PDB file of C-alpha atoms in Angstrom:
ATOM      1  CA  MET A 172       2.326  23.011   1.406  1.00  0.00           C
ATOM      2  CA  ILE A 173       1.842  22.124  -2.616  1.00  0.00           C
ATOM      3  CA  THR A 174       0.699  25.797  -3.949  1.00  0.00           C
ATOM      4  CA  THR A 175       0.438  27.571  -7.301  1.00  0.00           C
ATOM      5  CA  PRO A 176       4.142  28.337  -8.409  1.00  0.00           C
ATOM      6  CA  ASN A 177       3.503  31.923  -8.121  1.00  0.00           C
ATOM      7  CA  ALA A 178       3.446  34.441  -5.825  1.00  0.00           C
ATOM      8  CA  ASP A 179      -0.021  34.042  -4.423  1.00  0.00           C
ATOM      9  CA  GLY A 180       0.697  30.070  -3.997  1.00  0.00           C
ATOM     10  CA  ILE A 181       3.446  31.784  -1.429  1.00  0.00           C
ATOM     11  CA  LYS A 182       0.822  34.311   0.120  1.00  0.00           C
ATOM     12  CA  ARG A 183      -2.200  30.931   0.450  1.00  0.00           C
ATOM     13  CA  VAL A 184       0.581  28.821   2.230  1.00  0.00           C
ATOM     14  CA  HIS A 185       2.054  31.926   4.771  1.00  0.00           C
ATOM     15  CA  SER A 186      -2.387  32.618   5.058  1.00  0.00           C
ATOM     16  CA  PHE A 187      -2.427  28.669   7.459  1.00  0.00           C
ATOM     17  CA  GLY A 188       1.300  29.474   9.613  1.00  0.00           C
ATOM     18  CA  LEU A 189       3.244  27.144   7.296  1.00  0.00           C
ATOM     19  CA  GLU A 190       6.706  27.522   6.977  1.00  0.00           C
ATOM     20  CA  TYR A 191       7.237  26.355   3.229  1.00  0.00           C
ATOM     21  CA  ALA A 192       5.573  25.358   0.069  1.00  0.00           C
ATOM     22  CA  GLU A 193       5.652  23.446  -3.100  1.00  0.00           C
ATOM     23  CA  PHE A 194       6.014  23.715  -6.107  1.00  0.00           C
ATOM     24  CA  ASP A 195       4.827  21.413  -9.221  1.00  0.00           C
ATOM     25  CA  ILE A 196       5.634  22.285 -12.417  1.00  0.00           C
ATOM     26  CA  ASN A 197       3.855  19.214 -14.519  1.00  0.00           C
ATOM     27  CA  ILE A 198       3.698  17.698 -17.784  1.00  0.00           C
ATOM     28  CA  GLY A 199       1.393  20.883 -19.768  1.00  0.00           C
ATOM     29  CA  MET A 200       2.663  23.542 -17.272  1.00  0.00           C
ATOM     30  CA  ASP A 201       4.392  26.373 -19.050  1.00  0.00           C
ATOM     31  CA  LEU A 202       8.059  26.126 -17.579  1.00  0.00           C
ATOM     32  CA  PRO A 203       9.615  29.906 -19.082  1.00  0.00           C
ATOM     33  CA  PHE A 204       6.351  31.273 -17.818  1.00  0.00           C
ATOM     34  CA  ILE A 205       6.443  30.119 -14.300  1.00  0.00           C
ATOM     35  CA  ILE A 206      10.700  31.331 -14.229  1.00  0.00           C
ATOM     36  CA  ALA A 207       9.746  34.191 -15.872  1.00  0.00           C
ATOM     37  CA  ASP A 208       8.338  35.552 -12.704  1.00  0.00           C
ATOM     38  CA  LYS A 209      11.158  33.646 -10.127  1.00  0.00           C
ATOM     39  CA  GLU A 210      11.802  38.081  -8.757  1.00  0.00           C
ATOM     40  CA  ASN A 211       8.410  38.335  -7.720  1.00  0.00           C
ATOM     41  CA  ILE A 212       8.127  34.970  -5.876  1.00  0.00           C
ATOM     42  CA  LYS A 213      11.265  35.772  -4.292  1.00  0.00           C
ATOM     43  CA  ALA A 214       9.820  39.279  -2.903  1.00  0.00           C
ATOM     44  CA  ALA A 215       6.777  36.936  -1.813  1.00  0.00           C
ATOM     45  CA  CYS A 216       9.053  33.830   0.468  1.00  0.00           C
ATOM     46  CA  ARG A 217      10.617  37.434   1.234  1.00  0.00           C
ATOM     47  CA  GLU A 218       7.628  39.495   2.371  1.00  0.00           C
ATOM     48  CA  THR A 219       5.623  36.064   4.197  1.00  0.00           C
ATOM     49  CA  GLY A 220       8.489  33.807   5.229  1.00  0.00           C
ATOM     50  CA  VAL A 221       7.446  31.611   3.924  1.00  0.00           C
ATOM     51  CA  SER A 222      10.312  29.189   1.215  1.00  0.00           C
ATOM     52  CA  VAL A 223      10.209  26.950  -1.301  1.00  0.00           C
ATOM     53  CA  GLY A 224      10.914  23.670   0.565  1.00  0.00           C
ATOM     54  CA  ALA A 225      10.760  21.478  -3.155  1.00  0.00           C
ATOM     55  CA  ILE A 226       9.932  21.747  -6.415  1.00  0.00           C
ATOM     56  CA  GLY A 227       8.869  18.574  -8.347  1.00  0.00           C
ATOM     57  CA  ARG A 228       7.694  17.776 -12.277  1.00  0.00           C
ATOM     58  CA  TRP A 229       5.287  14.328 -12.690  1.00  0.00           C
ATOM     59  CA  GLY A 230       4.376  12.831 -15.787  1.00  0.00           C
ATOM     60  CA  PRO A 231       6.463  14.142 -19.134  1.00  0.00           C
ATOM     61  CA  ASP A 232       8.467  11.155 -21.068  1.00  0.00           C
ATOM     62  CA  ARG A 233      12.199  11.639 -20.049  1.00  0.00           C
ATOM     63  CA  ILE A 234      13.372   8.954 -21.346  1.00  0.00           C
ATOM     64  CA  ASN A 235      12.536   6.225 -25.033  1.00  0.00           C
ATOM     65  CA  SER A 236      14.025   3.667 -27.136  1.00  0.00           C
ATOM     66  CA  ASN A 237      17.361   5.679 -27.682  1.00  0.00           C
ATOM     67  CA  GLY A 238      18.068   6.787 -24.595  1.00  0.00           C
ATOM     68  CA  ILE A 239      17.755  10.187 -22.504  1.00  0.00           C
ATOM     69  CA  ILE A 240      15.480  12.784 -24.384  1.00  0.00           C
ATOM     70  CA  GLU A 241      17.762  16.038 -24.004  1.00  0.00           C
ATOM     71  CA  SER A 242      14.726  18.552 -24.381  1.00  0.00           C
ATOM     72  CA  GLU A 243      13.486  16.649 -20.904  1.00  0.00           C
ATOM     73  CA  LEU A 244      16.378  16.666 -19.872  1.00  0.00           C
ATOM     74  CA  GLU A 245      16.940  20.909 -20.801  1.00  0.00           C
ATOM     75  CA  ASN A 246      13.622  21.762 -18.926  1.00  0.00           C
ATOM     76  CA  GLU A 247      14.485  19.590 -15.135  1.00  0.00           C
ATOM     77  CA  LYS A 248      18.017  21.293 -15.202  1.00  0.00           C
ATOM     78  CA  MET A 249      16.301  24.831 -15.825  1.00  0.00           C
ATOM     79  CA  LEU A 250      13.796  23.823 -12.776  1.00  0.00           C
ATOM     80  CA  ILE A 251      16.798  22.656 -10.477  1.00  0.00           C
ATOM     81  CA  GLU A 252      18.286  26.396 -11.446  1.00  0.00           C
ATOM     82  CA  PHE A 253      14.900  27.903 -10.591  1.00  0.00           C
ATOM     83  CA  ALA A 254      14.939  25.974  -7.416  1.00  0.00           C
ATOM     84  CA  SER A 255      18.432  26.698  -6.176  1.00  0.00           C
ATOM     85  CA  PHE A 256      17.603  31.050  -6.902  1.00  0.00           C
ATOM     86  CA  LEU A 257      14.944  30.189  -4.823  1.00  0.00           C
ATOM     87  CA  GLY A 258      16.840  28.924  -2.224  1.00  0.00           C
ATOM     88  CA  CYS A 259      14.887  25.531  -2.214  1.00  0.00           C
ATOM     89  CA  PRO A 260      16.959  22.338  -1.337  1.00  0.00           C
ATOM     90  CA  VAL A 261      15.358  19.141  -3.690  1.00  0.00           C
ATOM     91  CA  TYR A 262      14.281  18.504  -6.410  1.00  0.00           C
ATOM     92  CA  ILE A 263      11.584  15.397  -7.376  1.00  0.00           C
ATOM     93  CA  SER A 264      11.896  13.824 -10.509  1.00  0.00           C
ATOM     94  CA  GLY A 265      10.978  10.146 -11.815  1.00  0.00           C
ATOM     95  CA  CYS A 266      11.603   8.502 -14.869  1.00  0.00           C
ATOM     96  CA  ASN A 267       8.810   6.393 -17.558  1.00  0.00           C
ATOM     97  CA  PHE A 268       8.995   2.457 -18.567  1.00  0.00           C
ATOM     98  CA  VAL A 269       9.555   2.384 -22.269  1.00  0.00           C
ATOM     99  CA  ASP A 270       8.124  -0.960 -22.885  1.00  0.00           C
ATOM    100  CA  GLU A 271       9.983  -1.414 -26.458  1.00  0.00           C
ATOM    101  CA  LEU A 272      12.673  -2.309 -23.679  1.00  0.00           C
ATOM    102  CA  SER A 273      14.145  -4.548 -20.947  1.00  0.00           C
ATOM    103  CA  TYR A 274      13.694  -3.705 -17.751  1.00  0.00           C
ATOM    104  CA  TYR A 275      17.832  -3.580 -17.292  1.00  0.00           C
ATOM    105  CA  ALA A 276      17.336  -1.132 -20.238  1.00  0.00           C
ATOM    106  CA  ASN A 277      15.276   1.193 -18.852  1.00  0.00           C
ATOM    107  CA  CYS A 278      16.743   0.974 -15.161  1.00  0.00           C
ATOM    108  CA  THR A 279      19.977   1.456 -17.225  1.00  0.00           C
ATOM    109  CA  TYR A 280      18.554   4.601 -18.908  1.00  0.00           C
ATOM    110  CA  ALA A 281      16.961   5.801 -15.999  1.00  0.00           C
ATOM    111  CA  ILE A 282      20.253   5.717 -14.021  1.00  0.00           C
ATOM    112  CA  GLU A 283      22.004   7.874 -16.650  1.00  0.00           C
ATOM    113  CA  TYR A 284      19.064  10.134 -17.039  1.00  0.00           C
ATOM    114  CA  LEU A 285      18.977  10.407 -13.163  1.00  0.00           C
ATOM    115  CA  GLY A 286      22.876  10.784 -12.255  1.00  0.00           C
ATOM    116  CA  GLN A 287      22.951  13.703 -14.961  1.00  0.00           C
ATOM    117  CA  LEU A 288      20.082  15.502 -12.915  1.00  0.00           C
ATOM    118  CA  ILE A 289      22.213  14.593  -9.546  1.00  0.00           C
ATOM    119  CA  ALA A 290      25.254  16.276 -11.115  1.00  0.00           C
ATOM    120  CA  TYR A 291      23.755  18.840 -11.981  1.00  0.00           C
ATOM    121  CA  GLY A 292      22.298  19.297  -8.467  1.00  0.00           C
ATOM    122  CA  GLU A 293      25.335  19.716  -6.906  1.00  0.00           C
ATOM    123  CA  LYS A 294      26.380  22.691  -8.655  1.00  0.00           C
ATOM    124  CA  PHE A 295      23.149  24.467  -7.616  1.00  0.00           C
ATOM    125  CA  GLY A 296      23.060  22.978  -3.979  1.00  0.00           C
ATOM    126  CA  VAL A 297      19.918  21.073  -5.209  1.00  0.00           C
ATOM    127  CA  LYS A 298      19.077  17.005  -3.581  1.00  0.00           C
ATOM    128  CA  ILE A 299      17.462  15.329  -6.531  1.00  0.00           C
ATOM    129  CA  CYS A 300      15.008  12.540  -5.249  1.00  0.00           C
ATOM    130  CA  THR A 301      11.882  10.453  -7.030  1.00  0.00           C
ATOM    131  CA  TYR A 302       8.365  10.015  -6.359  1.00  0.00           C
ATOM    132  CA  ASN A 303       6.608   7.169  -5.198  1.00  0.00           C
ATOM    133  CA  CYS A 304       3.759   7.738  -7.446  1.00  0.00           C
ATOM    134  CA  ASN A 305       3.415   6.080 -10.618  1.00  0.00           C
ATOM    135  CA  TRP A 306       2.260   9.070 -12.638  1.00  0.00           C
ATOM    136  CA  ASN A 307       4.557   7.992 -15.908  1.00  0.00           C
ATOM    137  CA  SER A 308       7.443   6.913 -13.585  1.00  0.00           C
ATOM    138  CA  PHE A 309       8.752   3.220 -12.346  1.00  0.00           C
ATOM    139  CA  VAL A 310      11.035   4.254 -10.271  1.00  0.00           C
ATOM    140  CA  ASN A 311       8.556   4.680  -7.466  1.00  0.00           C
ATOM    141  CA  CYS A 312       8.904   0.970  -5.461  1.00  0.00           C
ATOM    142  CA  ASP A 313      11.363  -1.692  -5.198  1.00  0.00           C
ATOM    143  CA  PRO A 314      12.783  -3.588  -7.291  1.00  0.00           C
ATOM    144  CA  ALA A 315      13.391  -0.303  -8.579  1.00  0.00           C
ATOM    145  CA  TRP A 316      14.887   1.667  -5.762  1.00  0.00           C
ATOM    146  CA  THR A 317      17.229  -1.183  -4.908  1.00  0.00           C
ATOM    147  CA  LEU A 318      18.599  -1.460  -9.009  1.00  0.00           C
ATOM    148  CA  ILE A 319      18.133   2.577  -9.462  1.00  0.00           C
ATOM    149  CA  HIS A 320      18.843   4.166  -6.200  1.00  0.00           C
ATOM    150  CA  GLY A 321      21.632   1.244  -5.087  1.00  0.00           C
ATOM    151  CA  HIS A 322      23.411   2.122  -7.967  1.00  0.00           C
ATOM    152  CA  LEU A 323      23.113   5.957  -7.353  1.00  0.00           C
ATOM    153  CA  PRO A 324      23.590   6.849  -3.321  1.00  0.00           C
ATOM    154  CA  ALA A 325      22.763  10.725  -3.754  1.00  0.00           C
ATOM    155  CA  LEU A 326      19.730  10.192  -5.114  1.00  0.00           C
ATOM    156  CA  GLY A 327      16.508  10.449  -2.726  1.00  0.00           C
ATOM    157  CA  ILE A 328      12.544   9.527  -2.464  1.00  0.00           C
ATOM    158  CA  LYS A 329       9.561  11.273  -2.130  1.00  0.00           C
ATOM    159  CA  PHE A 330       7.563   9.418   0.393  1.00  0.00           C
ATOM    160  CA  ASP A 331       3.703   9.307  -0.061  1.00  0.00           C
ATOM    161  CA  PRO A 332       2.063   6.141   2.029  1.00  0.00           C
ATOM    162  CA  SER A 333      -1.320   6.873   0.128  1.00  0.00           C
ATOM    163  CA  HIS A 334       0.630   5.582  -3.307  1.00  0.00           C
ATOM    164  CA  SER A 335       1.843   2.705  -1.524  1.00  0.00           C
ATOM    165  CA  LEU A 336      -1.603   1.792  -0.300  1.00  0.00           C
ATOM    166  CA  ALA A 337      -2.750   2.212  -3.735  1.00  0.00           C
ATOM    167  CA  GLY A 338      -0.540  -0.049  -5.275  1.00  0.00           C
ATOM    168  CA  GLY A 339      -1.232  -2.894  -2.930  1.00  0.00           C
ATOM    169  CA  ARG A 340       2.118  -2.629  -0.599  1.00  0.00           C
ATOM    170  CA  ASP A 341       3.147  -2.243   3.055  1.00  0.00           C
ATOM    171  CA  TYR A 342       3.968   1.546   3.662  1.00  0.00           C
ATOM    172  CA  MET A 343       5.304   1.149   7.049  1.00  0.00           C
ATOM    173  CA  ALA A 344       7.643  -1.588   5.853  1.00  0.00           C
ATOM    174  CA  GLU A 345       8.819   0.601   2.645  1.00  0.00           C
ATOM    175  CA  ALA A 346       9.364   3.120   4.965  1.00  0.00           C
ATOM    176  CA  GLU A 347      11.203   0.984   7.338  1.00  0.00           C
ATOM    177  CA  LYS A 348      13.642  -0.307   5.046  1.00  0.00           C
ATOM    178  CA  TRP A 349      14.169   2.943   3.051  1.00  0.00           C
ATOM    179  CA  GLY A 350      13.689   5.906   5.614  1.00  0.00           C
ATOM    180  CA  GLY A 351      17.182   6.805   5.624  1.00  0.00           C
ATOM    181  CA  ARG A 352      16.597   7.673   1.450  1.00  0.00           C
ATOM    182  CA  PHE A 353      13.858  10.432   2.122  1.00  0.00           C
ATOM    183  CA  TYR A 354      14.374  13.615   1.369  1.00  0.00           C
ATOM    184  CA  HIS A 355      10.375  14.797   1.496  1.00  0.00           C
ATOM    185  CA  ILE A 356       7.207  13.751   3.061  1.00  0.00           C
ATOM    186  CA  HIS A 357       3.502  13.999   1.014  1.00  0.00           C
ATOM    187  CA  LEU A 358       0.640  13.675   3.649  1.00  0.00           C
ATOM    188  CA  LYS A 359      -2.299  12.847   1.613  1.00  0.00           C
ATOM    189  CA  GLY A 360      -5.211  11.073   3.159  1.00  0.00           C
ATOM    190  CA  SER A 361      -6.399   8.191   1.763  1.00  0.00           C
ATOM    191  CA  LEU A 362      -9.732   6.500   2.533  1.00  0.00           C
ATOM    192  CA  TYR A 363     -10.392   2.604   1.516  1.00  0.00           C
ATOM    193  CA  VAL A 364     -13.886   0.562   2.501  1.00  0.00           C
ATOM    194  CA  ASN A 365     -13.735  -2.798   2.084  1.00  0.00           C
ATOM    195  CA  GLY A 366     -10.373  -3.015  -0.224  1.00  0.00           C
ATOM    196  CA  GLU A 367     -12.493  -0.169  -2.204  1.00  0.00           C
ATOM    197  CA  HIS A 368     -11.008   3.426  -3.015  1.00  0.00           C
ATOM    198  CA  ILE A 369     -13.389   5.856  -1.474  1.00  0.00           C
ATOM    199  CA  ASP A 370     -11.846   9.212  -1.221  1.00  0.00           C
ATOM    200  CA  ASP A 371      -8.735  11.441  -0.592  1.00  0.00           C
ATOM    201  CA  PRO A 372      -9.540  13.436   2.757  1.00  0.00           C
ATOM    202  CA  PRO A 373      -7.336  15.104   4.661  1.00  0.00           C
ATOM    203  CA  ALA A 374      -4.552  13.825   5.761  1.00  0.00           C
ATOM    204  CA  GLY A 375      -5.772  12.753   9.419  1.00  0.00           C
ATOM    205  CA  LEU A 376      -8.973  11.741   8.757  1.00  0.00           C
ATOM    206  CA  ASP A 377      -8.086   9.125   7.220  1.00  0.00           C
ATOM    207  CA  ASN A 378      -6.805   5.650   7.078  1.00  0.00           C
ATOM    208  CA  THR A 379      -3.257   6.217   7.308  1.00  0.00           C
ATOM    209  CA  ASP A 380      -1.599   5.510  10.493  1.00  0.00           C
ATOM    210  CA  TRP A 381       0.272   8.648  10.520  1.00  0.00           C
ATOM    211  CA  PRO A 382       1.514   8.469  14.129  1.00  0.00           C
ATOM    212  CA  SER A 383       3.194   4.941  13.552  1.00  0.00           C
ATOM    213  CA  LEU A 384       4.872   6.496  10.421  1.00  0.00           C
ATOM    214  CA  MET A 385       5.895   9.709  12.126  1.00  0.00           C
ATOM    215  CA  ALA A 386       7.492   7.169  14.819  1.00  0.00           C
ATOM    216  CA  LEU A 387       9.608   5.819  12.328  1.00  0.00           C
ATOM    217  CA  LEU A 388      10.353   8.809  10.494  1.00  0.00           C
ATOM    218  CA  TYR A 389      11.436   9.905  14.292  1.00  0.00           C
ATOM    219  CA  LYS A 390      13.760   6.672  14.047  1.00  0.00           C
ATOM    220  CA  LYS A 391      15.374   6.898  10.549  1.00  0.00           C
ATOM    221  CA  ASN A 392      16.481  10.652  11.681  1.00  0.00           C
ATOM    222  CA  TYR A 393      14.045  12.088   9.171  1.00  0.00           C
ATOM    223  CA  ASP A 394      14.358  15.983   9.175  1.00  0.00           C
ATOM    224  CA  GLY A 395      13.056  16.789   5.721  1.00  0.00           C
ATOM    225  CA  MET A 396       9.801  18.691   5.397  1.00  0.00           C
ATOM    226  CA  LEU A 397       6.497  17.451   5.814  1.00  0.00           C
ATOM    227  CA  ALA A 398       3.984  19.069   2.492  1.00  0.00           C
ATOM    228  CA  ILE A 399       0.338  18.600   2.887  1.00  0.00           C
ATOM    229  CA  GLU A 400      -1.433  17.533  -0.411  1.00  0.00           C
ATOM    230  CA  PRO A 401      -4.859  18.219  -0.536  1.00  0.00           C
ATOM    231  CA  HIS A 402      -5.821  15.905  -3.538  1.00  0.00           C
ATOM    232  CA  SER A 403     -10.161  15.432  -2.823  1.00  0.00           C
ATOM    233  CA  PRO A 404     -12.639  16.499  -5.250  1.00  0.00           C
ATOM    234  CA  THR A 405     -15.183  16.248  -1.780  1.00  0.00           C
ATOM    235  CA  TRP A 406     -12.834  18.924   0.250  1.00  0.00           C
ATOM    236  CA  GLN A 407     -13.372  21.688  -1.485  1.00  0.00           C
ATOM    237  CA  GLY A 408     -14.206  25.216  -0.937  1.00  0.00           C
ATOM    238  CA  GLU A 409     -15.239  25.987   2.426  1.00  0.00           C
ATOM    239  CA  LEU A 410     -14.737  22.699   3.245  1.00  0.00           C
ATOM    240  CA  GLY A 411     -11.671  22.056   1.754  1.00  0.00           C
ATOM    241  CA  GLU A 412      -9.961  25.392   3.872  1.00  0.00           C
ATOM    242  CA  LYS A 413     -11.299  23.147   7.065  1.00  0.00           C
ATOM    243  CA  GLY A 414      -9.752  20.553   6.093  1.00  0.00           C
ATOM    244  CA  ILE A 415      -6.361  21.859   5.702  1.00  0.00           C
ATOM    245  CA  ALA A 416      -6.493  24.209   8.869  1.00  0.00           C
ATOM    246  CA  TYR A 417      -7.342  20.176  10.211  1.00  0.00           C
ATOM    247  CA  THR A 418      -4.622  18.228   8.804  1.00  0.00           C
ATOM    248  CA  VAL A 419      -1.953  21.512  10.177  1.00  0.00           C
ATOM    249  CA  ARG A 420      -3.474  21.426  13.836  1.00  0.00           C
ATOM    250  CA  TYR A 421      -2.899  17.395  13.238  1.00  0.00           C
ATOM    251  CA  PHE A 422       0.488  17.085  12.577  1.00  0.00           C
ATOM    252  CA  LYS A 423       1.908  19.872  14.965  1.00  0.00           C
ATOM    253  CA  ASN A 424       0.745  17.681  17.828  1.00  0.00           C
ATOM    254  CA  LEU A 425       3.361  15.116  16.112  1.00  0.00           C
ATOM    255  CA  ILE A 426       6.308  17.036  15.511  1.00  0.00           C
ATOM    256  CA  PHE A 427       8.383  17.676  18.651  1.00  0.00           C
TER     257      PHE A 427
END
């Protein structure tokens, strides 16, 4: 489950009987402060038996009209080292689109940037993937996947069907085409009525055809993690806790 990047977050994941945590250390968060707490986080992992399954970073600019933003590249290298220290196998990134550049130039810079992350991750045993959310990233669906992932065979995808639905795309078709490149999956519910997005209820209480998607993931031999993402203003407090517990029960019936 996605949780706060600290020891308390690890303990919260453990309270739901789960084995893996995801840390999302996004734009505006204090990277040095979080990374400085790594010993306490590792101790909480040992105490609870919970491992960190993925670390990701959403939102920052990674390229500009001159190419790679070196300061952000260094931030992500620090997070890859952080992931390695915690024994985390997957790091999630993205790449913004620069309006004054052509699509070709954007793809070229994105390939250069993500290629450097892949090379750095290989030194530390951490795989790199891109998120399919559009939060300051255009590397979230085709044709970017065909161009960028097609050029970088080691680059994976963090897949969340809710983003496909929000973009008006067929998540099953995307999973059928790209499921062999999925490194990580988010479980976030999506509720639409008359084509309008209403809420993001717990996965399993929504419009997503999770059993069919899971069947397709089995066909693609997916062996990564399924990360619960609580994401609803409705499902908060006691109701939110019950919603997470429901999703845990629901997906346990789909995991063999």
